């Protein structure tokens, strides 16, 4: 099949990949409906995908991955910069020459008997000065169909690249034998290259997402004066019609999709508040002509956590999944070929197939303590399906950001919300983020780990240099910089239950944040930052939550924070000379305020 571009750099690289992988057949993905329909039919006929109920879930497909391949694999993810110190202490590193030498034989002939799909895609709206082009070659139809939802995929993507540029990200993926012992997710930042092998799951293989839009893009952003962050983007429309945009960085499975699509509590909607979703996972941020920081969502869909999503917790996410969506590793209701996951409703299907493919009696299976859907099961839904998708979603300039919010899962230490004293302190607040681990990556769940800016698994270069880049961006933005906050929806009581209702009620905290950005509410200075006066968090209409509860949620336990400071000091020690002096100054200042 003929190439879709005259660009010799693309064609030369594709030829090399064909020569390496030796597919029986090569298909350029032009993005046409006819082509995608054909691939869907093919995937259904081979059993790779299962067609769901055409009335209830039109255009929706189901896919099951191998039980050994259900999440990102951080211990098999590498940043192969030429110098080890450029990857830094938080990334796995290997010399690029060595890594190419090790992986090349694994790719040699790997697509014999298979088809290679060549996927051109744009991260960001086509025509946006902030957008970037990638090409992924893969032997997986599942990848093609997911990339069709998650990116602007097809021949149009080459428009941004033109016929000469070499500025595109080269992504090579093969599921190979899906052998976990030979699984590698490798970024070569200096080569604009990603090699992924032996996985067929989400963030490991949809190379436009974490591999490009965060790991490679964070490195590009440092060199080119912008930022790639693990952040949702949302607009809060106030009763006067004005819309304020904020971004928020939470670690994987800590509530980005939920916050991005929240429906404000009744008291707010009645007054005319509304939330618009621009993005739920990744933001690319760059100063605009007016000196403010602008954000685009490089993605075109949502790869969201299914369990926990229901009409009440996230109506908009659920609505987004009702057509043209791919479900991965959830459960199937065989009576009507619909999908189910934990907390979708209280009625697990009787005639169910659980995520590994076993037919079970759902209620009995669940009663015995089993999960029908994998905890990291996901939906891939087109952004255009979202009832609250922002009218600015495709704006090539992006949206101006008023506030940046950090947050994680902390049972005790972090209060409901606090504001940093300034950008430098805000960078410190981001750098000391910590969170209990989730099922989004393989490994232990519920262990507190440091996850600076929610970027620990996604920063494509030395984290110390990354903080320096943040400080530099703050200098460029000056007094136009967004204000920086930290939130924690996950404080627990003595029974281990969450105290704060969360979800839509997080609007109450966003309300205070916006007021702070506008300078219309004052705050209390604490050793860790500015906090609301408890009475300034609106608890109207909340059951069981009073201003006293809020006061408890805002309490700062100095002894816990002194322990925290020790943990930060240990963490910082890893970065040696690359730790910006401003960061150690901030730590010293925090300790002094706690003393
Ligand atoms: P990734 O896609 O992995 O980056 O995750 P995410 O940050 O988008 O997380 P998501 O919004 O999918 O939420 C993950 C889990 O956190 C789900 O089980 C949610 O039900 C739960 N969650 C989200 N928001 C809240 C909240 O405000 N309070 C509580 N208690 N749980 C929440
Ligand atoms: C995350 O883990 O942060 C995700 C899912 O958004 S994945 O695309 O698999 O990285
Ligand atoms: Mn994510």
XYZ file of C-alpha atoms and ligand atoms in Angstrom:
638
model
C 0.000 0.000 0.000
C 1.275 3.411 -0.940
C 2.678 5.756 1.658
C 0.522 8.651 2.888
C 3.267 11.250 2.913
C 6.037 12.594 0.737
C 8.105 13.265 3.841
C 11.342 11.331 3.202
C 12.200 11.154 6.909
C 8.973 9.317 7.661
C 9.262 7.029 4.658
C 12.879 6.149 5.341
C 12.116 5.270 8.949
C 9.034 3.230 8.002
C 11.107 1.302 5.448
C 13.633 0.512 8.147
C 10.902 -0.741 10.474
C 9.449 -2.933 7.724
C 12.898 -4.348 6.986
C 13.367 -5.068 10.680
C 9.960 -6.578 11.542
C 9.347 -8.296 8.191
C 5.526 -8.197 8.211
C 3.595 -10.182 5.608
C 1.507 -7.126 4.876
C 1.764 -3.376 5.464
C -1.269 -1.128 5.954
C -1.077 2.656 6.178
C -3.847 3.927 8.410
C -5.547 6.793 6.599
C -8.211 7.236 9.265
C -11.149 6.696 6.917
C -14.363 5.239 8.277
C -14.315 2.448 5.705
C -10.848 1.380 6.759
C -11.653 1.460 10.481
C -14.934 -0.413 9.970
C -13.006 -3.077 8.093
C -10.495 -3.396 10.951
C -13.301 -3.639 13.511
C -14.945 -6.430 11.519
C -11.640 -8.216 11.200
C -10.901 -7.955 14.933
C -14.371 -9.265 15.752
C -14.060 -12.150 13.285
C -10.747 -13.285 14.807
C -12.053 -12.941 18.370
C -9.535 -10.214 19.255
C -12.512 -7.963 19.996
C -16.083 -8.778 20.962
C -19.003 -6.804 19.602
C -21.340 -5.432 22.275
C -25.094 -4.761 22.178
C -25.714 -2.642 19.086
C -28.805 -0.936 20.584
C -27.533 -0.287 24.083
C -23.875 0.292 23.246
C -23.703 1.199 19.545
C -20.261 0.936 17.997
C -18.770 -0.453 21.220
C -16.221 -3.262 21.398
C -14.820 -5.390 24.178
C -11.243 -6.540 24.570
C -9.521 -8.732 27.127
C -5.767 -8.638 27.669
C -3.692 -11.432 29.154
C -3.803 -11.576 32.960
C -0.075 -10.815 33.009
C -0.632 -7.653 30.971
C -3.141 -5.399 32.699
C -1.261 -2.244 33.703
C 1.817 -0.153 33.058
C 5.049 -1.890 34.038
C 7.300 0.689 35.637
C 10.121 -1.728 36.379
C 10.374 -2.528 32.660
C 10.124 1.081 31.489
C 13.394 2.774 30.480
C 14.642 6.234 29.647
C 17.623 5.655 27.367
C 19.344 9.001 27.218
C 22.942 8.904 26.074
C 24.182 9.909 29.525
C 22.914 8.093 32.593
C 22.740 11.302 34.611
C 20.267 12.733 32.087
C 17.742 10.048 33.029
C 18.268 10.721 36.716
C 17.752 8.628 39.838
C 14.007 8.088 39.388
C 14.157 6.388 35.982
C 15.472 3.033 34.835
C 18.313 3.722 32.451
C 20.299 1.780 29.909
C 22.810 2.970 27.328
C 20.835 3.521 24.098
C 23.348 1.559 22.014
C 23.056 -1.365 24.387
C 19.264 -1.161 24.433
C 18.987 -1.007 20.635
C 21.366 -3.956 20.434
C 19.316 -5.944 22.908
C 15.912 -5.189 21.366
C 16.765 -5.295 17.658
C 16.981 -9.107 17.557
C 13.654 -9.277 19.410
C 11.995 -7.197 16.675
C 13.808 -9.005 13.871
C 11.108 -10.840 11.936
C 8.611 -10.402 14.769
C 5.799 -9.514 12.340
C 6.246 -12.527 10.032
C 2.754 -13.844 9.385
C 1.302 -10.585 10.693
C 0.228 -7.213 9.344
C 2.075 -4.011 10.203
C -0.196 -1.014 10.667
C 1.387 2.411 10.190
C -0.465 5.003 12.215
C 0.130 8.719 11.624
C -1.308 10.780 14.457
C -1.312 14.248 15.917
C -1.107 14.955 19.622
C -3.112 18.161 19.922
C -5.555 19.715 17.455
C -4.279 19.545 13.871
C -3.053 23.020 13.016
C -2.290 23.967 16.617
C 1.168 25.458 17.144
C 1.317 23.348 20.296
C 0.541 20.064 18.527
C 3.126 17.427 17.567
C 3.131 14.535 15.160
C 3.861 10.894 15.833
C 3.945 7.750 13.743
C 3.358 4.411 15.447
C 3.909 1.123 13.707
C 2.225 -1.823 15.394
C 1.003 -5.355 14.789
C -2.115 -4.854 16.891
C -5.543 -3.870 15.557
C -6.509 -3.125 19.167
C -3.814 -0.438 19.188
C -5.058 1.028 15.891
C -8.660 1.186 17.129
C -7.621 2.760 20.439
C -5.332 5.281 18.761
C -8.284 6.173 16.516
C -10.134 7.312 19.645
C -7.240 8.716 21.666
C -5.543 10.800 18.963
C -6.272 12.714 15.769
C -5.287 9.775 13.625
C -4.854 9.392 9.883
C -3.458 11.122 6.833
C -4.406 14.613 8.118
C -1.875 14.269 10.895
C 0.896 14.741 8.316
C -0.423 18.242 7.546
C 1.314 19.584 10.630
C 4.557 17.848 9.773
C 4.867 18.926 6.160
C 7.054 17.310 3.552
C 10.439 17.986 5.067
C 10.417 18.169 8.841
C 12.133 15.508 10.912
C 10.221 16.527 14.048
C 8.023 13.487 14.549
C 8.092 10.797 17.203
C 8.925 7.339 15.936
C 7.028 4.652 17.800
C 7.644 0.961 17.227
C 5.314 -1.506 18.902
C 4.976 -5.246 18.654
C 2.944 -7.392 20.975
C 5.397 -10.169 20.026
C 4.539 -13.087 22.371
C 3.219 -10.863 25.175
C 5.939 -12.418 27.297
C 6.246 -10.479 30.575
C 9.883 -11.545 30.932
C 10.718 -9.897 27.618
C 8.488 -6.854 28.012
C 10.191 -3.502 27.422
C 8.791 0.012 27.220
C 11.691 2.154 26.114
C 12.016 5.852 25.425
C 15.018 7.284 23.574
C 14.430 11.012 24.190
C 17.353 12.244 22.078
C 16.153 10.169 19.104
C 12.437 11.058 19.362
C 11.950 7.300 19.491
C 9.877 4.810 21.478
C 10.226 1.020 21.324
C 7.617 -1.124 23.051
C 7.515 -4.904 22.943
C 5.680 -7.866 24.500
C 2.725 -5.941 25.871
C -0.709 -5.217 24.445
C -2.014 -3.039 27.261
C -2.938 0.663 27.364
C -0.165 2.957 28.484
C 2.447 0.403 27.383
C 1.325 0.346 23.758
C -0.786 3.416 22.915
C 2.481 5.174 22.299
C 0.969 8.634 21.812
C -0.116 8.674 25.438
C 2.338 8.301 28.311
C 5.384 7.381 26.188
C 5.148 10.359 23.816
C 2.840 12.959 25.381
C 4.629 12.751 28.737
C 8.029 11.027 28.615
C 9.274 12.280 25.248
C 7.257 15.521 25.393
C 8.533 16.500 28.858
C 12.051 16.342 27.416
C 11.023 18.307 24.314
C 9.277 20.862 26.529
C 12.421 21.440 28.568
C 14.398 22.117 25.393
C 11.694 24.179 23.700
C 10.280 26.238 26.588
C 7.018 24.482 27.386
C 5.735 21.818 29.774
C 4.160 18.366 29.376
C 2.307 17.395 32.541
C 0.178 14.557 33.936
C -2.722 16.968 34.403
C -6.420 17.261 33.711
C -7.725 20.572 32.380
C -11.143 21.917 33.294
C -13.110 25.137 32.936
C -15.328 26.429 35.720
C -18.110 28.629 34.411
C -19.371 31.100 36.973
C -22.905 32.513 37.162
C -21.739 35.642 35.291
C -20.674 33.424 32.368
C -16.964 33.894 32.879
C -14.898 30.664 32.629
C -11.765 30.074 34.689
C -9.474 27.216 33.692
C -7.443 25.110 36.074
C -5.178 22.094 35.668
C -4.639 19.365 38.245
C -1.929 16.728 38.598
C -2.899 13.626 40.572
C -1.118 10.261 40.308
C -2.691 7.463 38.274
C -6.134 6.398 39.505
C -6.348 9.293 41.969
C -9.277 11.175 40.465
C -8.277 13.199 37.381
C -11.017 11.875 35.106
C -13.525 12.372 37.910
C -12.530 15.948 38.687
C -12.301 16.851 35.006
C -15.958 15.922 34.447
C -17.504 16.848 37.753
C -21.094 17.930 38.097
C -21.340 20.651 40.734
C -23.671 20.128 43.717
C -27.238 21.336 43.312
C -26.668 24.616 45.150
C -24.021 25.503 42.564
C -25.862 24.387 39.436
C -28.914 26.349 40.575
C -26.784 29.452 40.835
C -25.470 28.842 37.310
C -22.116 27.133 37.842
C -20.987 24.643 35.212
C -17.850 22.606 34.622
C -16.354 22.064 31.141
C -13.854 19.305 30.419
C -10.815 20.109 28.289
C -8.701 17.106 29.268
C -8.609 14.282 31.820
C -4.999 13.081 31.870
C -2.365 15.116 30.035
C -1.765 18.835 29.518
C 0.767 20.581 27.299
C 1.375 24.087 28.606
C 3.084 27.041 26.997
C 3.136 30.797 27.614
C 0.845 32.590 25.166
C 1.180 35.977 23.470
C -0.326 37.726 26.499
C 2.247 36.140 28.805
C -0.216 33.836 30.517
C 0.161 30.051 30.589
C -2.045 28.258 28.008
C -2.919 24.556 27.991
C -4.022 22.113 25.330
C -5.083 18.529 25.806
C -2.930 16.547 23.373
C -5.400 13.645 23.449
C -8.706 13.174 21.652
C -10.351 10.673 23.996
C -10.390 9.306 27.520
C -8.633 6.131 28.628
C -10.444 6.034 31.946
C -10.594 3.698 34.946
C -13.904 1.814 34.748
C -14.462 0.542 38.321
C -16.067 3.173 40.498
C -17.566 4.966 37.501
C -21.338 5.203 37.790
C -24.202 7.582 37.198
C -23.721 9.198 40.551
C -19.914 9.320 40.845
C -19.221 10.402 37.253
C -22.295 10.783 35.108
C -20.359 12.453 32.290
C -17.703 9.746 32.080
C -20.355 7.044 31.991
C -22.299 8.954 29.323
C -19.085 9.229 27.298
C -18.869 5.421 27.160
C -22.335 4.737 25.719
C -21.212 4.658 22.082
C -18.106 4.037 19.952
C -16.143 2.993 23.035
C -13.674 0.171 23.639
C -13.852 -1.599 26.996
C -10.789 -3.437 28.255
C -10.845 -6.051 31.049
C -14.277 -5.207 32.446
C -16.954 -7.924 32.854
C -19.566 -8.865 30.266
C -23.266 -9.420 30.936
C -24.004 -12.266 28.526
C -27.777 -11.789 28.729
C -27.654 -8.593 26.715
C -23.963 -8.213 25.793
C -23.438 -5.109 27.909
C -20.565 -4.394 30.297
C -20.299 -4.322 34.072
C -17.701 -3.347 36.640
C -17.498 -2.897 40.384
C -19.709 -0.054 41.622
C -21.396 0.463 38.230
C -24.554 -0.506 40.115
C -25.495 -2.924 42.858
C -26.503 -5.701 40.433
C -23.619 -7.789 39.127
C -24.922 -9.749 36.127
C -25.981 -13.317 36.906
C -24.860 -14.580 33.530
C -21.447 -12.932 33.615
C -18.038 -13.392 32.066
C -15.400 -12.045 34.417
C -12.399 -10.122 33.106
C -10.193 -13.180 32.614
C -12.854 -14.829 30.440
C -14.432 -17.281 32.869
C -18.232 -17.627 32.868
C -19.485 -17.058 36.416
C -22.589 -16.277 38.423
C -21.880 -12.596 39.122
C -23.655 -12.112 42.476
C -22.175 -15.334 43.888
C -18.741 -14.570 42.504
C -18.754 -11.082 44.014
C -20.177 -12.339 47.337
C -17.208 -14.719 47.548
C -14.912 -11.704 47.461
C -13.896 -11.793 43.788
C -13.821 -8.919 41.364
C -15.675 -9.243 38.073
C -13.709 -6.425 36.443
C -9.974 -5.903 36.851
C -9.334 -2.909 39.197
C -7.418 -1.223 36.349
C -9.985 -2.107 33.679
C -10.566 0.813 31.347
C -12.830 2.434 28.789
C -11.492 4.210 25.715
C -14.114 6.828 24.890
C -14.131 9.626 22.292
C -13.896 13.079 23.913
C -16.704 14.279 21.655
C -19.075 11.908 23.485
C -18.633 13.809 26.744
C -21.736 15.869 27.581
C -19.575 18.568 29.206
C -16.761 18.666 26.643
C -15.466 22.224 26.493
C -16.276 24.329 23.410
C -12.550 25.188 23.585
C -11.498 21.524 23.279
C -10.223 22.022 19.729
C -8.992 25.592 20.193
C -5.486 25.513 18.702
C -4.319 28.182 21.179
C -5.471 26.247 24.231
C -7.056 27.789 27.321
C -5.494 30.245 29.811
C -4.736 28.657 33.166
C -5.531 30.429 36.453
C -4.549 27.703 38.895
C -2.473 24.533 39.024
C -3.570 21.946 41.579
C -1.503 19.081 42.937
C -2.921 16.204 44.946
C -2.703 12.586 45.939
C -4.071 9.931 48.213
C -2.968 10.661 51.766
C -4.831 9.096 54.662
C -3.572 11.566 57.273
C -0.909 14.139 56.448
C -2.204 16.397 53.680
C -5.149 18.693 54.431
C -8.189 19.067 52.175
C -6.641 22.066 50.446
C -3.844 24.602 50.810
C -2.282 27.240 48.618
C 1.418 27.732 48.077
C 3.003 31.058 49.043
C 4.294 31.657 45.490
C 5.464 29.790 42.350
C 8.753 28.664 43.863
C 7.019 27.327 46.947
C 4.381 25.822 44.641
C 7.101 23.972 42.740
C 8.289 22.672 46.113
C 4.718 21.599 46.980
C 4.549 19.668 43.685
C 7.960 18.119 44.267
C 6.980 16.723 47.678
C 3.781 15.104 46.450
C 3.285 11.613 47.788
C 0.467 9.190 47.275
C -0.672 5.686 48.072
C -0.041 3.471 45.041
C -2.977 2.162 42.952
C -3.709 -0.641 40.492
C -2.753 1.568 37.525
C 0.753 0.129 37.662
C 1.820 -3.392 38.583
C 3.240 -3.762 42.087
C 1.993 -3.280 45.631
C -1.146 -1.185 46.097
C -1.663 1.274 48.968
C 1.974 1.995 49.761
C 2.890 5.674 50.189
C 5.512 6.748 47.690
C 6.875 10.103 46.579
C 5.433 11.043 43.210
C 6.567 14.573 42.330
C 3.993 16.387 40.213
C 2.427 12.912 39.586
C 5.287 12.555 37.082
C 7.476 9.926 38.780
C 6.709 7.274 36.117
C 6.460 9.803 33.285
C 9.308 12.308 33.442
C 11.590 11.670 30.471
C 14.695 13.223 32.010
C 16.403 13.995 35.310
C 13.813 15.033 37.887
C 16.210 17.639 39.287
C 16.443 19.269 35.860
C 12.660 19.007 35.621
C 12.244 21.038 38.817
C 14.751 23.549 37.494
C 12.588 23.818 34.360
C 9.530 24.478 36.520
C 11.397 27.265 38.344
C 12.519 28.695 35.000
C 8.939 28.687 33.675
C 7.880 30.550 36.821
C 10.426 33.253 36.050
C 9.192 33.563 32.468
C 5.552 33.798 33.592
C 6.296 36.206 36.440
C 3.175 37.740 37.967
C 1.053 36.098 35.254
C 1.885 32.633 36.570
C -1.026 30.470 37.725
C -1.440 30.142 41.498
C -0.455 26.727 42.841
C -2.561 24.633 45.253
C -2.562 21.178 46.818
C -5.663 19.090 47.544
C -6.384 15.757 49.226
C -9.804 14.130 48.857
C -8.647 10.977 50.622
C -8.235 11.719 54.345
C -9.708 8.878 56.372
C -11.327 8.613 59.784
C -10.471 6.076 62.492
C -12.447 3.420 60.609
C -10.445 4.014 57.452
C -13.419 5.630 55.669
C -12.991 8.732 53.530
C -14.192 11.799 55.438
C -14.668 14.141 52.484
C -17.538 13.137 50.134
C -15.410 13.946 47.078
C -16.548 13.739 43.432
C -19.044 16.536 42.610
C -18.542 18.043 46.039
C -14.933 18.776 45.139
C -16.519 21.807 43.442
C -16.672 23.342 46.922
C -12.893 23.307 47.071
C -12.507 24.545 43.474
C -14.799 27.419 44.454
C -12.334 28.523 47.158
C -9.412 28.088 44.762
C -11.047 30.340 42.153
C -11.867 32.924 44.819
C -8.205 32.898 45.870
C -7.116 33.419 42.255
C -9.458 36.393 42.044
C -8.365 37.725 45.427
C -11.902 37.766 46.819
C -11.335 35.607 49.905
C -8.619 35.702 52.518
C -6.758 32.785 54.010
C -5.004 31.560 57.125
C -1.236 31.233 57.029
C -0.018 27.837 58.283
C 3.494 26.318 58.244
C 2.701 24.501 54.995
C 0.876 27.266 53.120
C -2.345 29.279 53.020
C -5.478 27.459 54.099
C -9.135 28.405 53.934
C -10.910 29.549 57.047
C -13.152 26.506 57.634
C -16.266 28.653 57.185
C -15.061 29.655 53.715
C -15.599 26.117 52.425
C -19.278 25.978 51.508
C -20.904 22.948 53.180
C -24.483 23.896 52.362
C -26.535 20.838 51.423
C -23.911 18.348 52.625
C -25.051 15.586 54.928
C -22.858 14.892 57.934
C -20.222 17.455 56.979
C -20.145 20.618 59.042
C -17.721 23.495 59.323
C -16.166 21.539 62.232
C -15.598 18.553 59.939
C -13.902 20.905 57.494
C -11.758 22.289 60.295
C -10.656 18.709 61.005
C -9.917 18.102 57.335
C -7.775 21.230 57.294
C -5.825 20.441 60.449
C -2.069 20.300 60.034
C -0.435 17.842 62.427
C 3.001 19.339 63.072
C 4.471 16.062 64.303
C 3.337 14.242 61.147
C 4.750 17.062 59.054
C 8.096 16.904 60.864
C 8.196 13.230 59.891
C 7.187 14.255 56.381
C 10.058 16.740 56.236
C 12.463 13.922 57.106
C 11.009 11.820 54.286
C 11.407 14.723 51.871
C 15.002 15.211 52.945
C 15.768 11.547 52.269
C 14.044 11.746 48.898
C 15.848 14.951 47.957
C 19.198 13.378 48.837
C 18.826 11.154 45.742
C 19.143 14.146 43.457
C 22.555 15.319 44.641
C 23.855 18.356 42.834
C 20.927 18.408 40.441
C 18.546 19.400 43.233
C 17.888 23.101 42.618
C 19.027 25.204 45.558
C 15.561 26.779 45.660
C 14.122 23.371 46.571
C 16.463 22.781 49.505
C 15.837 26.397 50.607
C 12.114 25.699 50.610
C 12.613 22.517 52.630
C 14.715 24.426 55.174
C 12.036 27.124 55.362
C 9.323 24.507 55.928
C 11.327 22.946 58.740
C 11.857 26.348 60.337
C 8.128 27.097 60.190
C 7.350 23.719 61.803
C 9.889 24.135 64.608
P -5.514 7.593 35.470
O -6.386 7.423 34.272
O -4.892 6.305 35.920
O -4.493 8.648 35.307
O -6.507 7.920 36.720
P -7.294 9.232 37.170
O -6.398 10.119 37.965
O -8.009 9.837 36.018
O -8.350 8.626 38.225
P -9.943 8.472 38.142
O -10.654 9.782 38.040
O -10.250 7.466 37.102
O -10.259 7.883 39.582
C -9.683 6.696 40.033
C -10.389 6.164 41.253
O -10.482 7.159 42.271
C -11.820 5.731 40.954
O -12.040 4.494 41.610
C -12.662 6.805 41.566
O -13.909 6.319 41.964
C -11.818 7.306 42.731
N -12.073 8.746 43.001
C -12.059 9.741 42.092
N -12.375 10.930 42.655
C -12.593 10.679 43.964
C -12.946 11.512 45.077
O -13.127 12.726 44.973
N -13.053 10.894 46.291
C -12.851 9.551 46.434
N -12.971 9.030 47.654
N -12.521 8.732 45.412
C -12.389 9.294 44.185
C -2.190 6.137 34.079
O -1.776 5.065 34.558
O -1.867 7.256 34.561
C -3.133 6.102 32.946
C -3.384 4.825 32.292
O -3.637 7.136 32.550
S -2.129 4.383 31.175
O -2.487 4.933 29.855
O -2.089 2.932 31.116
O -0.874 4.946 31.595
Mn -2.982 8.938 33.838
